[in-house]
């Protein structure tokens, strides 16, 4: 029986815990791992990450930009990375942050949520051309039982200029959360989630979202279990997906060391299960 992304995510979190781990092949990390800053180094990095994380974590999140930087060879590495992870049942969230209008948004949707070589289980999108402009991605995600994570309240200081502006008595960030909530049916795990910075001091009201909450910024950027505990009220803990990338990846290139560091974060966030 085909299940929704929200249902598959809930099952993965129940099995592996709530952590989402990133594959972010930053040039500095390639160098720290003794790898060349080219497609060959990128492939070796990705293969090690797949070996370490496949079947051990709820969600793996490749940062698309670090693959795109190497052109077609980098995209080919990303294709293989997504294919191997998904083939074994590990959920893949493509961190692409796409946002556009009309036929261009439709093309982005087909790229990440269709049946092509870059198809993932979910994708991050930017709503700052208007939430309605995301409709092609939202519709295709629903049709293909995939997930969407909409940027809502991010932790970069520049974001406040837009996200904290008010319209009709609500912040823009709150309106995005509210629009996402309208797409998640009551009584079932929703497939339309939001992105909330783990280092923020306050969030929009998330109580009606009924969808997953991705929390980037855990680890190297300063997000901790205690901060997440303070940031989210307890009824929302089961929706939370802390995202850690650099603080795990710095433990490489040993697969054993990567898994050990990941296990520390999984233990730290067991209260979210």
Coordinates of C-alpha atoms in Angstrom, one line a residue:
X1 CA 0.0 0.0 0.0
X2 CA 1.4 3.4 -1.0
X3 CA 1.9 5.7 1.9
X4 CA 2.3 9.5 2.1
X5 CA 5.6 11.1 2.8
X6 CA 4.3 12.2 6.2
X7 CA 3.6 8.6 7.1
X8 CA 6.9 7.3 5.8
X9 CA 8.7 10.0 7.8
X10 CA 6.9 9.1 11.0
X11 CA 7.8 5.5 10.5
X12 CA 11.5 6.4 9.8
X13 CA 11.6 8.6 12.9
X14 CA 10.1 5.8 15.0
X15 CA 12.8 3.4 13.8
X16 CA 15.9 5.6 13.7
X17 CA 15.0 8.7 15.9
X18 CA 14.3 12.2 14.7
X19 CA 17.7 13.3 13.3
X20 CA 18.2 14.5 9.8
X21 CA 21.9 14.5 8.8
X22 CA 23.3 16.5 5.9
X23 CA 25.7 15.6 3.2
X24 CA 27.4 19.0 2.7
X25 CA 30.7 18.5 0.7
X26 CA 32.1 21.9 1.5
X27 CA 35.6 22.4 0.1
X28 CA 37.0 22.8 3.6
X29 CA 35.5 19.4 4.6
X30 CA 36.9 17.8 1.4
X31 CA 40.3 19.1 2.4
X32 CA 39.9 17.9 6.0
X33 CA 39.1 14.4 4.7
X34 CA 42.2 14.5 2.5
X35 CA 40.1 14.6 -0.7
X36 CA 40.5 16.7 -3.8
X37 CA 38.1 19.6 -4.5
X38 CA 36.9 18.1 -7.7
X39 CA 34.3 15.5 -8.8
X40 CA 36.4 12.6 -7.7
X41 CA 36.8 14.0 -4.2
X42 CA 33.1 14.8 -4.2
X43 CA 32.2 11.2 -5.2
X44 CA 34.5 9.7 -2.5
X45 CA 32.9 12.0 0.1
X46 CA 29.4 11.2 -0.9
X47 CA 30.1 7.4 -1.0
X48 CA 31.5 7.5 2.5
X49 CA 28.4 9.5 3.8
X50 CA 26.1 7.0 2.2
X51 CA 27.9 4.1 3.8
X52 CA 27.8 5.8 7.2
X53 CA 24.2 7.1 7.1
X54 CA 22.2 4.7 5.0
X55 CA 19.8 2.7 7.1
X56 CA 20.9 4.5 10.3
X57 CA 19.1 7.8 10.3
X58 CA 15.6 9.0 9.6
X59 CA 16.4 11.5 6.8
X60 CA 19.5 12.3 4.8
X61 CA 19.7 15.8 3.3
X62 CA 22.2 16.5 0.5
X63 CA 22.9 20.2 0.1
X64 CA 22.4 20.5 -3.6
X65 CA 24.6 23.6 -4.1
X66 CA 27.8 21.8 -3.1
X67 CA 27.1 19.3 -5.9
X68 CA 26.1 21.9 -8.5
X69 CA 29.4 23.6 -7.9
X70 CA 31.1 20.8 -9.9
X71 CA 28.9 21.1 -12.9
X72 CA 27.5 18.1 -14.7
X73 CA 30.0 15.7 -12.9
X74 CA 28.7 17.0 -9.6
X75 CA 25.1 16.5 -10.6
X76 CA 25.9 13.0 -11.6
X77 CA 27.3 12.3 -8.1
X78 CA 24.2 13.7 -6.6
X79 CA 22.0 11.5 -8.8
X80 CA 23.9 8.4 -7.7
X81 CA 23.8 9.5 -4.1
X82 CA 20.0 10.0 -4.1
X83 CA 19.5 6.7 -6.1
X84 CA 21.4 4.5 -3.7
X85 CA 19.8 6.0 -0.6
X86 CA 16.3 5.8 -1.9
X87 CA 16.8 2.3 -3.3
X88 CA 17.5 1.0 0.2
X89 CA 14.6 2.9 1.8
X90 CA 16.4 5.8 3.4
X91 CA 14.4 9.0 3.0
X92 CA 16.2 11.8 1.0
X93 CA 15.4 15.5 1.4
X94 CA 17.0 17.5 -1.4
X95 CA 18.1 20.8 0.1
X96 CA 17.5 22.8 -3.1
X97 CA 15.5 25.8 -1.7
X98 CA 13.8 26.3 -5.1
X99 CA 11.3 29.1 -5.6
X100 CA 10.0 30.6 -8.8
X101 CA 6.7 31.1 -10.7
X102 CA 4.7 29.4 -13.4
X103 CA 6.4 26.9 -15.8
X104 CA 9.8 27.4 -14.1
X105 CA 8.4 26.3 -10.7
X106 CA 6.8 23.4 -12.5
X107 CA 10.1 22.4 -14.0
X108 CA 11.7 22.6 -10.5
X109 CA 8.9 20.4 -9.2
X110 CA 9.4 17.8 -11.9
X111 CA 13.1 17.8 -11.2
X112 CA 12.9 17.0 -7.5
X113 CA 9.5 15.5 -7.1
X114 CA 8.9 13.7 -10.4
X115 CA 10.4 10.5 -11.7
X116 CA 13.7 11.7 -13.1
X117 CA 17.2 11.0 -11.9
X118 CA 17.2 13.7 -9.2
X119 CA 13.8 12.7 -7.8
X120 CA 13.9 12.8 -4.0
X121 CA 11.4 12.0 -1.2
X122 CA 11.1 15.7 -0.4
X123 CA 12.6 19.1 -1.3
X124 CA 13.1 22.4 0.4
X125 CA 11.4 25.4 -1.3
X126 CA 11.3 29.1 -0.8
X127 CA 7.9 30.9 -0.6
X128 CA 9.2 34.4 -1.0
X129 CA 7.7 34.9 -4.4
X130 CA 4.4 34.2 -2.7
X131 CA 3.2 30.9 -1.2
X132 CA 0.8 30.4 -4.1
X133 CA 3.7 30.4 -6.6
X134 CA 4.7 27.0 -5.0
X135 CA 1.5 25.4 -6.3
X136 CA 3.2 23.3 -9.0
X137 CA 5.5 21.7 -6.4
X138 CA 2.7 21.3 -3.8
X139 CA 0.4 19.6 -6.3
X140 CA 3.1 17.3 -7.6
X141 CA 4.2 16.4 -4.1
X142 CA 0.6 15.5 -3.3
X143 CA 0.2 13.4 -6.4
X144 CA 3.5 11.5 -6.0
X145 CA 3.3 11.1 -2.2
X146 CA 6.3 13.3 -1.6
X147 CA 7.2 15.9 0.9
X148 CA 7.7 19.7 0.9
X149 CA 9.6 21.8 3.4
X150 CA 8.8 25.5 3.1
X151 CA 11.3 28.1 4.5
X152 CA 9.4 29.9 7.2
X153 CA 11.6 31.4 9.9
X154 CA 15.3 31.1 9.2
X155 CA 18.2 32.1 11.5
X156 CA 20.2 34.3 9.2
X157 CA 20.0 37.9 10.5
X158 CA 19.0 39.3 7.0
X159 CA 15.8 37.2 7.1
X160 CA 14.0 39.4 9.6
X161 CA 13.6 42.2 7.0
X162 CA 11.1 40.0 5.2
X163 CA 10.0 37.2 7.6
X164 CA 9.2 39.5 10.5
X165 CA 7.4 42.1 8.4
X166 CA 3.7 42.1 9.1
X167 CA 0.7 41.8 6.7
X168 CA -2.8 41.8 8.0
X169 CA -1.7 41.6 11.6
X170 CA 0.5 38.5 11.0
X171 CA 4.2 38.2 10.3
X172 CA 5.1 36.9 6.9
X173 CA 6.7 33.9 8.6
X174 CA 3.4 33.2 10.4
X175 CA 1.4 33.5 7.2
X176 CA 3.7 30.9 5.6
X177 CA 3.2 28.5 8.5
X178 CA -0.6 29.0 8.3
X179 CA -0.7 28.4 4.6
X180 CA 1.3 25.2 5.0
X181 CA -1.1 24.1 7.8
X182 CA -4.0 24.4 5.4
X183 CA -2.5 21.6 3.3
X184 CA -2.1 19.0 6.1
X185 CA -5.2 17.0 6.8
X186 CA -6.2 16.5 10.4
X187 CA -5.7 13.0 11.8
X188 CA -2.7 12.0 9.6
X189 CA 0.9 13.0 9.6
X190 CA 1.2 15.9 7.2
X191 CA 3.6 16.0 4.3
X192 CA 4.0 19.8 4.1
X193 CA 6.5 20.9 6.6
X194 CA 8.3 24.1 7.5
X195 CA 11.9 25.1 8.1
X196 CA 12.6 26.8 11.4
X197 CA 16.1 27.8 12.5
X198 CA 17.2 25.9 15.6
X199 CA 19.1 28.9 16.9
X200 CA 16.1 31.3 16.9
X201 CA 14.8 32.5 20.2
X202 CA 11.1 32.3 19.1
X203 CA 9.1 30.8 16.4
X204 CA 5.8 31.5 14.6
X205 CA 2.8 29.7 16.2
X206 CA 3.2 26.1 14.9
X207 CA 0.4 24.4 16.9
X208 CA -1.9 24.0 13.9
X209 CA 0.7 22.9 11.4
X210 CA 0.3 19.1 11.7
X211 CA 3.4 18.7 9.6
X212 CA 7.1 18.1 10.2
X213 CA 9.4 20.9 11.5
X214 CA 12.9 20.9 10.1
X215 CA 15.4 22.5 12.5
X216 CA 18.7 23.3 10.7
X217 CA 21.6 24.8 12.7
X218 CA 22.1 22.0 15.2
X219 CA 25.7 21.4 16.2
X220 CA 28.3 23.7 14.6
X221 CA 25.9 26.6 14.3
X222 CA 25.0 26.5 17.9
X223 CA 21.7 24.7 18.0
X224 CA 21.4 22.2 21.0
X225 CA 18.9 19.9 22.5
X226 CA 18.3 22.4 25.2
X227 CA 17.6 25.2 22.7
X228 CA 15.2 23.0 20.8
X229 CA 13.5 22.1 24.1
X230 CA 13.0 25.8 24.8
X231 CA 12.1 26.8 21.3
X232 CA 9.2 24.2 20.8
X233 CA 6.4 23.4 23.3
X234 CA 6.3 19.8 24.2
X235 CA 3.2 18.9 22.0
X236 CA 5.3 19.8 19.0
X237 CA 8.3 17.6 19.9
X238 CA 7.2 14.6 17.8
X239 CA 7.0 16.9 14.7
X240 CA 10.6 18.1 15.2
X241 CA 13.5 17.0 12.9
X242 CA 16.8 18.4 14.1
X243 CA 19.2 18.8 11.2
X244 CA 22.9 18.4 11.9
X245 CA 25.6 18.4 9.2
X246 CA 29.0 19.9 9.8
X247 CA 29.3 18.7 13.4
X248 CA 28.9 15.1 12.2
X249 CA 30.8 15.4 9.0
X250 CA 33.9 16.8 10.8
X251 CA 34.3 13.4 12.4
X252 CA 35.0 11.8 9.0
X253 CA 36.4 10.3 6.9
X254 CA 36.1 7.2 9.0
X255 CA 32.6 5.6 8.7
X256 CA 32.9 4.3 12.2
X257 CA 33.6 7.8 13.5
X258 CA 30.8 9.4 11.5
X259 CA 28.3 6.8 12.9
X260 CA 29.6 7.4 16.4
X261 CA 29.2 11.1 16.2
X262 CA 25.7 10.7 14.7
X263 CA 24.8 8.4 17.6
X264 CA 25.7 11.1 20.1
X265 CA 23.2 13.4 18.5
X266 CA 20.6 10.7 18.3
X267 CA 21.0 10.1 22.0
X268 CA 20.9 13.8 22.8
X269 CA 17.6 14.2 21.0
X270 CA 15.8 11.1 22.2
X271 CA 13.3 13.3 24.1
X272 CA 11.7 14.2 20.7
X273 CA 10.6 10.6 19.9

